[in-house]
mmCIF file of C-alpha atoms and ligand atoms in Angstrom:
data_model
loop_
_atom_site.group_PDB
_atom_site.id
_atom_site.type_symbol
_atom_site.label_atom_id
_atom_site.label_comp_id
_atom_site.label_asym_id
_atom_site.label_seq_id
_atom_site.Cartn_x
_atom_site.Cartn_y
_atom_site.Cartn_z
ATOM 1 C CA MET Z 30 147.671 73.100 39.244
ATOM 2 C CA HIS Z 31 146.635 76.420 38.753
ATOM 3 C CA ARG Z 32 143.199 77.578 40.385
ATOM 4 C CA HIS Z 33 142.144 79.184 37.083
ATOM 5 C CA ASP Z 34 142.485 76.487 34.525
ATOM 6 C CA PRO Z 35 144.364 77.844 31.215
ATOM 7 C CA THR Z 36 143.456 74.565 29.353
ATOM 8 C CA ARG Z 37 139.523 75.624 29.791
ATOM 9 C CA ILE Z 38 140.028 78.915 28.905
ATOM 10 C CA LEU Z 39 141.872 77.895 25.704
ATOM 11 C CA GLN Z 40 139.260 75.450 24.726
ATOM 12 C CA ASP Z 41 136.636 78.328 25.226
ATOM 13 C CA LEU Z 42 138.453 80.735 23.350
ATOM 14 C CA ILE Z 43 139.257 78.233 20.309
ATOM 15 C CA ARG Z 44 135.469 77.594 20.069
ATOM 16 C CA CYS Z 45 135.119 81.334 19.161
ATOM 17 C CA PRO Z 46 135.796 81.502 15.467
ATOM 18 C CA SER Z 47 137.601 84.740 15.489
ATOM 19 C CA VAL Z 48 139.238 84.622 12.025
ATOM 20 C CA THR Z 49 140.395 88.328 11.370
ATOM 21 C CA PRO Z 50 138.545 90.610 11.426
ATOM 22 C CA ALA Z 51 135.696 88.802 13.173
ATOM 23 C CA GLU Z 52 135.406 89.080 16.892
ATOM 24 C CA GLY Z 53 133.808 85.560 16.935
ATOM 25 C CA GLY Z 54 132.771 85.963 20.576
ATOM 26 C CA ALA Z 55 136.431 85.699 21.769
ATOM 27 C CA LEU Z 56 136.529 89.260 23.299
ATOM 28 C CA VAL Z 57 133.124 89.093 24.780
ATOM 29 C CA TYR Z 58 134.229 85.890 26.633
ATOM 30 C CA LEU Z 59 137.380 87.286 27.882
ATOM 31 C CA ASP Z 60 135.362 90.483 29.032
ATOM 32 C CA GLY Z 61 133.171 88.109 30.931
ATOM 33 C CA VAL Z 62 135.939 86.357 32.689
ATOM 34 C CA LEU Z 63 138.084 89.532 33.682
ATOM 35 C CA ALA Z 64 135.142 91.569 34.650
ATOM 36 C CA GLU Z 65 134.246 89.028 37.088
ATOM 37 C CA ALA Z 66 137.438 89.031 38.559
ATOM 38 C CA GLY Z 67 137.332 92.787 39.222
ATOM 39 C CA PHE Z 68 138.973 94.295 35.978
ATOM 40 C CA THR Z 69 137.579 97.199 34.478
ATOM 41 C CA VAL Z 70 136.970 96.189 30.972
ATOM 42 C CA ASP Z 71 136.551 98.381 27.803
ATOM 43 C CA ARG Z 72 136.159 97.019 24.121
ATOM 44 C CA PRO Z 73 136.809 99.999 21.897
ATOM 45 C CA VAL Z 74 136.201 99.499 18.159
ATOM 46 C CA PHE Z 75 138.253 101.224 15.670
ATOM 47 C CA SER Z 76 137.574 101.986 12.181
ATOM 48 C CA GLU Z 77 139.310 103.254 9.171
ATOM 49 C CA ALA Z 78 138.161 103.884 5.596
ATOM 50 C CA GLY Z 79 138.981 100.951 3.496
ATOM 51 C CA THR Z 80 139.822 98.524 6.311
ATOM 52 C CA PRO Z 81 137.275 96.432 8.393
ATOM 53 C CA ASP Z 82 135.988 97.781 11.771
ATOM 54 C CA VAL Z 83 137.964 95.739 14.458
ATOM 55 C CA GLU Z 84 136.979 95.309 18.008
ATOM 56 C CA ASN Z 85 139.703 95.365 20.805
ATOM 57 C CA LEU Z 86 139.805 94.889 24.640
ATOM 58 C CA PHE Z 87 141.638 96.682 27.350
ATOM 59 C CA ALA Z 88 141.233 95.482 30.773
ATOM 60 C CA THR Z 89 143.057 96.807 34.014
ATOM 61 C CA ILE Z 90 143.000 96.307 37.688
ATOM 62 C CA GLY Z 91 144.865 98.062 40.558
ATOM 63 C CA SER Z 92 146.453 101.492 40.498
ATOM 64 C CA GLY Z 93 149.517 103.552 40.021
ATOM 65 C CA ALA Z 94 152.949 102.142 39.196
ATOM 66 C CA PRO Z 95 154.502 99.880 38.311
ATOM 67 C CA HIS Z 96 151.994 99.265 35.529
ATOM 68 C CA PHE Z 97 152.461 95.940 33.647
ATOM 69 C CA VAL Z 98 150.950 94.828 30.609
ATOM 70 C CA PHE Z 99 150.047 91.423 28.953
ATOM 71 C CA ALA Z 100 149.435 92.015 25.216
ATOM 72 C CA GLY Z 101 148.311 89.663 22.512
ATOM 73 C CA HIS Z 102 145.585 88.958 19.868
ATOM 74 C CA THR Z 103 142.337 86.662 19.731
ATOM 75 C CA ASP Z 104 142.237 86.972 16.143
ATOM 76 C CA VAL Z 105 143.579 83.758 14.124
ATOM 77 C CA VAL Z 106 144.195 83.025 10.486
ATOM 78 C CA PRO Z 107 141.781 81.025 8.545
ATOM 79 C CA PRO Z 108 141.873 77.193 9.011
ATOM 80 C CA GLY Z 109 142.260 76.452 5.354
ATOM 81 C CA ASP Z 110 140.702 73.359 4.016
ATOM 82 C CA GLU Z 111 138.853 72.029 7.247
ATOM 83 C CA ALA Z 112 138.703 68.466 5.581
ATOM 84 C CA HIS Z 113 142.578 68.265 6.143
ATOM 85 C CA TRP Z 114 142.365 68.936 9.749
ATOM 86 C CA SER Z 115 142.246 65.907 11.852
ATOM 87 C CA HIS Z 116 140.129 67.798 14.484
ATOM 88 C CA ASP Z 117 137.753 70.573 14.113
ATOM 89 C CA PRO Z 118 139.746 73.667 14.065
ATOM 90 C CA PHE Z 119 137.162 75.411 16.327
ATOM 91 C CA GLY Z 120 136.508 72.380 18.437
ATOM 92 C CA GLY Z 121 139.332 72.625 20.976
ATOM 93 C CA ASP Z 122 139.596 68.719 21.320
ATOM 94 C CA ILE Z 123 142.232 67.245 23.506
ATOM 95 C CA VAL Z 124 143.875 63.982 22.203
ATOM 96 C CA ASP Z 125 146.726 62.248 23.978
ATOM 97 C CA GLY Z 126 147.725 65.388 25.833
ATOM 98 C CA MET Z 127 147.623 67.845 22.869
ATOM 99 C CA LEU Z 128 144.872 70.537 22.607
ATOM 100 C CA TYR Z 129 143.896 71.195 18.827
ATOM 101 C CA GLY Z 130 142.490 74.228 16.951
ATOM 102 C CA ARG Z 131 143.145 77.374 15.255
ATOM 103 C CA GLY Z 132 145.050 79.834 17.609
ATOM 104 C CA ALA Z 133 146.330 77.152 19.747
ATOM 105 C CA VAL Z 134 149.770 78.545 19.950
ATOM 106 C CA ASP Z 135 149.175 81.815 17.904
ATOM 107 C CA MET Z 136 147.924 83.048 20.221
ATOM 108 C CA LYS Z 137 144.938 82.020 22.233
ATOM 109 C CA GLY Z 138 147.186 79.677 24.101
ATOM 110 C CA GLY Z 139 149.350 82.745 25.156
ATOM 111 C CA ILE Z 140 146.262 84.882 26.162
ATOM 112 C CA ALA Z 141 144.722 81.622 28.204
ATOM 113 C CA ALA Z 142 148.124 81.365 30.032
ATOM 114 C CA PHE Z 143 148.505 84.986 31.107
ATOM 115 C CA THR Z 144 144.704 85.474 31.865
ATOM 116 C CA ALA Z 145 144.810 82.351 34.307
ATOM 117 C CA ALA Z 146 148.067 83.574 35.707
ATOM 118 C CA ALA Z 147 146.836 86.882 36.233
ATOM 119 C CA LEU Z 148 143.571 85.718 37.881
ATOM 120 C CA ASP Z 149 145.518 83.523 40.230
ATOM 121 C CA PHE Z 150 148.124 85.953 41.248
ATOM 122 C CA LEU Z 151 145.193 88.498 42.207
ATOM 123 C CA THR Z 152 143.147 85.835 43.865
ATOM 124 C CA GLU Z 153 145.886 84.827 46.012
ATOM 125 C CA GLY Z 154 146.300 88.648 46.972
ATOM 126 C CA GLY Z 155 149.538 89.022 45.000
ATOM 127 C CA LEU Z 156 148.909 92.800 43.701
ATOM 128 C CA LYS Z 157 149.692 94.866 46.571
ATOM 129 C CA GLN Z 158 150.527 98.058 44.713
ATOM 130 C CA GLY Z 159 150.457 98.661 41.018
ATOM 131 C CA THR Z 160 148.561 97.870 37.923
ATOM 132 C CA ILE Z 161 147.883 94.952 35.692
ATOM 133 C CA SER Z 162 146.493 95.340 32.183
ATOM 134 C CA LEU Z 163 145.567 93.083 29.364
ATOM 135 C CA LEU Z 164 145.921 94.719 25.968
ATOM 136 C CA VAL Z 165 144.103 92.469 23.511
ATOM 137 C CA THR Z 166 143.505 93.213 19.991
ATOM 138 C CA GLY Z 167 141.484 91.547 17.095
ATOM 139 C CA ASP Z 168 143.761 92.836 14.409
ATOM 140 C CA GLU Z 169 147.282 91.221 14.350
ATOM 141 C CA GLU Z 170 146.984 88.767 11.501
ATOM 142 C CA GLY Z 171 145.128 91.472 9.358
ATOM 143 C CA PRO Z 172 146.071 94.905 8.294
ATOM 144 C CA SER Z 173 147.205 95.744 11.951
ATOM 145 C CA ILE Z 174 145.423 99.242 11.412
ATOM 146 C CA ASN Z 175 142.595 99.200 13.831
ATOM 147 C CA GLY Z 176 144.452 96.998 16.485
ATOM 148 C CA THR Z 177 147.430 97.476 18.820
ATOM 149 C CA VAL Z 178 148.329 100.933 17.476
ATOM 150 C CA LYS Z 179 145.212 102.556 18.054
ATOM 151 C CA LEU Z 180 144.678 100.752 21.417
ATOM 152 C CA LEU Z 181 147.754 101.863 22.830
ATOM 153 C CA ASP Z 182 146.866 105.525 21.641
ATOM 154 C CA TRP Z 183 143.386 104.978 23.348
ATOM 155 C CA ALA Z 184 144.994 103.830 26.494
ATOM 156 C CA ALA Z 185 147.481 106.736 26.632
ATOM 157 C CA LYS Z 186 144.629 109.221 26.273
ATOM 158 C CA LYS Z 187 142.899 107.809 29.140
ATOM 159 C CA GLY Z 188 146.217 108.340 31.247
ATOM 160 C CA HIS Z 189 147.725 105.069 31.329
ATOM 161 C CA ARG Z 190 151.250 104.908 31.676
ATOM 162 C CA PHE Z 191 152.974 101.578 31.137
ATOM 163 C CA ASP Z 192 156.247 100.301 32.690
ATOM 164 C CA ALA Z 193 156.824 97.073 31.172
ATOM 165 C CA ALA Z 194 154.925 94.616 28.654
ATOM 166 C CA ILE Z 195 155.053 90.862 27.682
ATOM 167 C CA VAL Z 196 153.431 89.910 24.278
ATOM 168 C CA GLY Z 197 152.367 86.041 24.630
ATOM 169 C CA GLU Z 198 153.254 85.304 20.822
ATOM 170 C CA PRO Z 199 154.904 81.813 20.358
ATOM 171 C CA THR Z 200 158.721 82.440 20.521
ATOM 172 C CA ASN Z 201 160.050 79.071 21.313
ATOM 173 C CA PRO Z 202 161.396 77.123 18.172
ATOM 174 C CA GLU Z 203 161.539 73.879 19.683
ATOM 175 C CA ARG Z 204 160.760 73.628 23.404
ATOM 176 C CA LEU Z 205 159.280 75.976 25.898
ATOM 177 C CA GLY Z 206 162.081 77.864 27.537
ATOM 178 C CA ASP Z 207 164.183 78.200 24.306
ATOM 179 C CA ALA Z 208 163.968 81.841 23.667
ATOM 180 C CA ILE Z 209 162.843 85.261 24.771
ATOM 181 C CA LYS Z 210 162.653 87.801 22.036
ATOM 182 C CA ILE Z 211 163.960 91.020 23.042
ATOM 183 C CA GLY Z 212 163.747 92.975 19.764
ATOM 184 C CA ARG Z 213 163.196 92.570 16.235
ATOM 185 C CA ARG Z 214 164.630 93.514 12.682
ATOM 186 C CA GLY Z 215 162.934 96.280 10.824
ATOM 187 C CA SER Z 216 161.155 95.886 7.548
ATOM 188 C CA LEU Z 217 161.120 98.182 4.322
ATOM 189 C CA SER Z 218 159.598 97.478 0.968
ATOM 190 C CA GLY Z 219 159.933 99.170 -2.194
ATOM 191 C CA THR Z 220 159.634 98.725 -6.217
ATOM 192 C CA ILE Z 221 162.011 99.217 -8.826
ATOM 193 C CA THR Z 222 160.882 100.334 -12.363
ATOM 194 C CA VAL Z 223 162.610 100.313 -15.484
ATOM 195 C CA GLN Z 224 161.387 102.465 -18.380
ATOM 196 C CA GLY Z 225 162.128 100.932 -21.790
ATOM 197 C CA ARG Z 226 160.561 101.774 -25.387
ATOM 198 C CA GLN Z 227 157.720 99.349 -26.578
ATOM 199 C CA GLY Z 228 158.290 97.840 -29.967
ATOM 200 C CA HIS Z 229 158.013 94.839 -32.186
ATOM 201 C CA VAL Z 230 159.907 91.685 -31.394
ATOM 202 C CA ALA Z 231 161.256 91.633 -35.099
ATOM 203 C CA TYR Z 232 162.602 95.168 -34.734
ATOM 204 C CA PRO Z 233 164.401 95.081 -31.588
ATOM 205 C CA HIS Z 234 166.638 98.069 -32.831
ATOM 206 C CA LEU Z 235 163.511 100.364 -32.691
ATOM 207 C CA ALA Z 236 162.751 99.255 -29.089
ATOM 208 C CA VAL Z 237 164.628 99.212 -25.736
ATOM 209 C CA ASN Z 238 163.677 95.981 -23.659
ATOM 210 C CA PRO Z 239 163.225 96.939 -19.952
ATOM 211 C CA ILE Z 240 163.781 93.170 -18.880
ATOM 212 C CA PRO Z 241 167.488 92.822 -19.177
ATOM 213 C CA GLN Z 242 167.884 96.089 -17.853
ATOM 214 C CA LEU Z 243 165.920 95.226 -14.627
ATOM 215 C CA MET Z 244 167.768 91.935 -14.250
ATOM 216 C CA LYS Z 245 171.153 93.865 -14.385
ATOM 217 C CA LEU Z 246 169.730 96.200 -11.414
ATOM 218 C CA ILE Z 247 168.568 92.995 -9.675
ATOM 219 C CA ARG Z 248 171.908 91.647 -9.892
ATOM 220 C CA ARG Z 249 173.651 94.531 -8.617
ATOM 221 C CA LEU Z 250 171.488 94.742 -5.507
ATOM 222 C CA THR Z 251 171.956 90.692 -4.553
ATOM 223 C CA ALA Z 252 175.664 90.835 -5.405
ATOM 224 C CA GLU Z 253 176.669 91.709 -1.918
ATOM 225 C CA ALA Z 254 175.402 91.282 1.656
ATOM 226 C CA LEU Z 255 173.996 94.241 3.553
ATOM 227 C CA ASP Z 256 175.803 93.093 6.762
ATOM 228 C CA HIS Z 257 176.863 89.839 8.338
ATOM 229 C CA GLY Z 258 174.750 90.407 11.542
ATOM 230 C CA ASN Z 259 176.139 91.101 15.020
ATOM 231 C CA GLU Z 260 175.808 89.875 18.423
ATOM 232 C CA ARG Z 261 172.337 91.090 18.813
ATOM 233 C CA PHE Z 262 170.922 90.615 15.385
ATOM 234 C CA ASP Z 263 170.849 88.316 12.634
ATOM 235 C CA ALA Z 264 172.129 89.518 9.139
ATOM 236 C CA SER Z 265 169.980 92.051 7.234
ATOM 237 C CA ASN Z 266 168.492 90.410 4.234
ATOM 238 C CA LEU Z 267 167.227 91.810 0.632
ATOM 239 C CA GLU Z 268 164.751 89.502 -1.106
ATOM 240 C CA PHE Z 269 162.938 90.173 -4.308
ATOM 241 C CA ILE Z 270 159.260 88.904 -4.049
ATOM 242 C CA GLY Z 271 157.741 89.986 -7.361
ATOM 243 C CA LEU Z 272 158.469 90.677 -11.097
ATOM 244 C CA ASP Z 273 155.851 92.298 -13.241
ATOM 245 C CA VAL Z 274 155.966 93.124 -16.867
ATOM 246 C CA ASP Z 275 152.296 92.930 -17.793
ATOM 247 C CA ASN Z 276 152.643 91.583 -21.432
ATOM 248 C CA LYS Z 277 150.374 89.103 -22.764
ATOM 249 C CA ALA Z 278 151.776 89.164 -26.257
ATOM 250 C CA TRP Z 279 154.524 87.056 -27.807
ATOM 251 C CA ASN Z 280 155.581 89.755 -30.366
ATOM 252 C CA VAL Z 281 155.989 92.674 -28.461
ATOM 253 C CA ILE Z 282 158.706 94.025 -26.416
ATOM 254 C CA PRO Z 283 157.150 95.685 -23.397
ATOM 255 C CA ALA Z 284 157.455 99.191 -22.177
ATOM 256 C CA GLU Z 285 158.185 98.935 -18.702
ATOM 257 C CA ALA Z 286 159.167 96.215 -16.096
ATOM 258 C CA SER Z 287 159.292 96.360 -12.336
ATOM 259 C CA ALA Z 288 160.594 94.263 -9.322
ATOM 260 C CA ARG Z 289 159.358 94.404 -5.915
ATOM 261 C CA PHE Z 290 161.560 93.773 -2.719
ATOM 262 C CA ASN Z 291 161.458 93.526 1.050
ATOM 263 C CA ILE Z 292 164.251 94.178 3.242
ATOM 264 C CA ARG Z 293 164.500 92.689 6.914
ATOM 265 C CA PHE Z 294 167.097 94.872 8.559
ATOM 266 C CA ASN Z 295 169.195 95.083 11.904
ATOM 267 C CA ASP Z 296 170.177 97.829 13.938
ATOM 268 C CA GLU Z 297 172.949 98.762 11.554
ATOM 269 C CA TRP Z 298 170.531 100.396 9.387
ATOM 270 C CA ASN Z 299 167.576 102.627 9.049
ATOM 271 C CA ARG Z 300 165.219 103.661 6.323
ATOM 272 C CA ASP Z 301 167.532 106.481 5.236
ATOM 273 C CA THR Z 302 170.626 104.684 4.989
ATOM 274 C CA LEU Z 303 169.113 101.693 3.397
ATOM 275 C CA GLU Z 304 167.599 104.369 0.656
ATOM 276 C CA ALA Z 305 170.798 105.759 0.280
ATOM 277 C CA TRP Z 306 172.578 102.211 -0.240
ATOM 278 C CA LEU Z 307 170.081 101.097 -2.680
ATOM 279 C CA ARG Z 308 170.132 104.342 -4.736
ATOM 280 C CA SER Z 309 173.988 104.516 -4.979
ATOM 281 C CA ARG Z 310 174.111 100.805 -6.274
ATOM 282 C CA LEU Z 311 171.402 101.109 -8.883
ATOM 283 C CA ARG Z 312 172.850 104.369 -9.958
ATOM 284 C CA GLU Z 313 176.248 102.652 -10.331
ATOM 285 C CA ALA Z 314 174.588 99.496 -12.312
ATOM 286 C CA ALA Z 315 172.201 101.873 -14.501
ATOM 287 C CA GLY Z 316 174.899 104.060 -15.684
ATOM 288 C CA ASN Z 317 173.399 106.501 -18.615
ATOM 289 C CA GLU Z 318 171.736 103.576 -20.393
ATOM 290 C CA ILE Z 319 168.974 102.449 -17.842
ATOM 291 C CA ASP Z 320 166.029 104.742 -17.006
ATOM 292 C CA PHE Z 321 164.989 103.540 -13.568
ATOM 293 C CA GLU Z 322 162.927 104.796 -10.622
ATOM 294 C CA LEU Z 323 162.994 103.542 -7.014
ATOM 295 C CA GLU Z 324 159.758 104.110 -4.928
ATOM 296 C CA LEU Z 325 159.777 102.858 -1.303
ATOM 297 C CA VAL Z 326 156.335 101.776 0.539
ATOM 298 C CA PRO Z 327 155.744 104.534 3.018
ATOM 299 C CA THR Z 328 154.885 102.172 5.859
ATOM 300 C CA GLY Z 329 157.556 99.816 7.108
ATOM 301 C CA SER Z 330 159.070 99.397 10.594
ATOM 302 C CA ALA Z 331 162.221 100.213 12.275
ATOM 303 C CA SER Z 332 164.514 97.570 14.207
ATOM 304 C CA PHE Z 333 164.522 97.856 17.946
ATOM 305 C CA LEU Z 334 166.177 96.239 20.828
ATOM 306 C CA THR Z 335 164.731 96.328 24.471
ATOM 307 C CA HIS Z 336 167.237 97.321 27.246
ATOM 308 C CA SER Z 337 165.572 96.460 30.708
ATOM 309 C CA ASP Z 338 167.472 94.338 33.187
ATOM 310 C CA LYS Z 339 164.229 94.085 35.284
ATOM 311 C CA LEU Z 340 161.884 92.966 32.553
ATOM 312 C CA ILE Z 341 164.411 90.770 30.773
ATOM 313 C CA GLY Z 342 166.093 89.464 34.088
ATOM 314 C CA THR Z 343 162.746 88.767 35.930
ATOM 315 C CA LEU Z 344 161.208 86.882 32.849
ATOM 316 C CA SER Z 345 164.420 84.820 32.313
ATOM 317 C CA ASP Z 346 164.346 83.781 36.155
ATOM 318 C CA ALA Z 347 160.811 82.636 35.896
ATOM 319 C CA VAL Z 348 161.366 80.692 32.591
ATOM 320 C CA GLU Z 349 164.478 78.826 34.479
ATOM 321 C CA ALA Z 350 162.599 78.206 37.694
ATOM 322 C CA SER Z 351 159.833 76.375 35.689
ATOM 323 C CA THR Z 352 161.670 74.698 32.843
ATOM 324 C CA GLY Z 353 165.243 74.358 34.110
ATOM 325 C CA ARG Z 354 166.844 76.098 31.226
ATOM 326 C CA ARG Z 355 168.031 79.965 30.763
ATOM 327 C CA PRO Z 356 166.226 81.291 27.662
ATOM 328 C CA ALA Z 357 168.168 82.770 24.631
ATOM 329 C CA LEU Z 358 167.702 86.239 24.223
ATOM 330 C CA SER Z 359 166.789 86.362 20.377
ATOM 331 C CA THR Z 360 165.898 89.061 17.774
ATOM 332 C CA SER Z 361 165.162 86.764 14.849
ATOM 333 C CA GLY Z 362 161.816 86.186 13.023
ATOM 334 C CA GLY Z 363 159.207 88.418 11.535
ATOM 335 C CA THR Z 364 157.447 91.532 13.026
ATOM 336 C CA SER Z 365 154.942 91.500 15.695
ATOM 337 C CA ASP Z 366 152.724 93.997 17.675
ATOM 338 C CA ALA Z 367 155.783 94.427 19.903
ATOM 339 C CA ARG Z 368 156.803 96.987 17.204
ATOM 340 C CA PHE Z 369 153.990 99.359 18.340
ATOM 341 C CA ILE Z 370 154.279 98.830 22.143
ATOM 342 C CA LYS Z 371 158.031 99.645 22.174
ATOM 343 C CA ASP Z 372 157.138 103.305 21.717
ATOM 344 C CA TYR Z 373 155.450 103.136 25.044
ATOM 345 C CA CYS Z 374 157.477 100.913 27.456
ATOM 346 C CA PRO Z 375 160.055 98.264 27.413
ATOM 347 C CA VAL Z 376 158.690 94.995 25.822
ATOM 348 C CA VAL Z 377 159.597 91.405 25.252
ATOM 349 C CA GLU Z 378 157.834 88.610 23.621
ATOM 350 C CA PHE Z 379 157.422 85.145 25.247
ATOM 351 C CA GLY Z 380 155.065 82.396 24.616
ATOM 352 C CA LEU Z 381 154.533 78.633 23.467
ATOM 353 C CA VAL Z 382 156.465 76.752 20.822
ATOM 354 C CA GLY Z 383 155.657 78.113 17.526
ATOM 355 C CA GLN Z 384 155.974 74.922 15.470
ATOM 356 C CA THR Z 385 152.348 74.471 14.241
ATOM 357 C CA MET Z 386 151.316 78.091 13.937
ATOM 358 C CA HIS Z 387 149.308 79.177 10.770
ATOM 359 C CA GLN Z 388 149.475 75.092 9.796
ATOM 360 C CA ILE Z 389 146.729 72.567 9.618
ATOM 361 C CA ASP Z 390 146.126 70.629 12.874
ATOM 362 C CA GLU Z 391 147.612 73.756 15.052
ATOM 363 C CA ARG Z 392 148.159 72.452 18.531
ATOM 364 C CA VAL Z 393 149.600 72.665 21.907
ATOM 365 C CA SER Z 394 150.652 70.349 24.459
ATOM 366 C CA VAL Z 395 148.611 70.897 27.569
ATOM 367 C CA ALA Z 396 151.598 70.309 29.757
ATOM 368 C CA ASP Z 397 153.275 73.413 27.829
ATOM 369 C CA LEU Z 398 150.292 75.411 28.557
ATOM 370 C CA GLN Z 399 150.385 74.630 32.251
ATOM 371 C CA THR Z 400 154.097 75.366 32.260
ATOM 372 C CA LEU Z 401 153.778 78.812 30.414
ATOM 373 C CA THR Z 402 151.046 79.803 32.970
ATOM 374 C CA ALA Z 403 153.559 78.799 35.862
ATOM 375 C CA ILE Z 404 156.278 81.126 34.083
ATOM 376 C CA TYR Z 405 153.749 84.139 33.781
ATOM 377 C CA ARG Z 406 152.762 83.536 37.496
ATOM 378 C CA GLY Z 407 156.512 83.365 38.528
ATOM 379 C CA PHE Z 408 157.090 86.626 36.512
ATOM 380 C CA LEU Z 409 154.361 88.622 38.348
ATOM 381 C CA ASP Z 410 155.233 87.176 41.734
ATOM 382 C CA GLN Z 411 158.665 88.626 41.216
ATOM 383 C CA TYR Z 412 157.807 91.823 39.324
ATOM 384 C CA PHE Z 413 155.367 92.972 41.921
ATOM 385 C CA ALA Z 414 157.407 91.706 44.896
HETATM 386 ZN ZN1 ZN L 32 150.374 85.816 16.639
#
């Protein structure tokens, strides 16, 4: 049993309706809990034209190195149709050992566990030297513009230098202890536009139809795999996610057709090599007959892999001590805020079982929540030993 009860903290957090970008009381609550335990707490609000203002939280205690960070987000995705939930998505009910509510696993549960673990560690006099900080954003499920990126920059300007971080996102596919995420694939999006010549369907010789031309380009890009993966990463993948012709008429050959795609890529690629790969295949398929343009979305992220024996080894030991299983080291899945933190210090992700995240009846087993707290606590004991 933990002195500070993660179940109680999670119930309190779930009762704060913090659907992105609303703060919902979640950060105010954490501020209270952490300040009472002696943390110095700041709640900077970041803004940018065209996006909602977002409140964030940075809490720190201790001084000097090593400086360890628990990172996460209190914002949640909307509950969807609340009538389909068997329990109030903002109620925090516990039934048959399961705690229900939006954010139970993604990731108020992770925050409750690391908060309880840090408070227990401090109460029992564990921090003899070094610093523990909590970096919590309210903008992970949204545009991620006024969140972790700016909070990291803000903390760096205040003189904070981090040595290691754990993000409490749900990383386990089936059971607690399955996997630690030690990296992520990168992401790159783009649009291919083909220019034809508009005309009457009955007079096709006077027009150029861009649709079959675009299909030819799409077929070329999907004809071969980017790679077959390696021992660190899954295979890279190009997926077409939209086709746009914008033609409401039945008797008009359209002037233009476009296709949008997203690539998730491993460490065998970067933005430049992917662009070269795309252009060479598109040019080859287009020859002299297809007039196309390739435009890549300027944002996106590179793949990364964390190399830190101390961080990965210590966390793996803590997971094994509490679950009896050695976690796999994984790089699968989508992106998370770890992609920003990796520019400041070695970062890994470990949290709850992700099966119900973003779903109706999102829920966490209370036993898992207690075990995750014990894992984080075991990590702190070893890391600061
Ligand atoms: Zn999340």
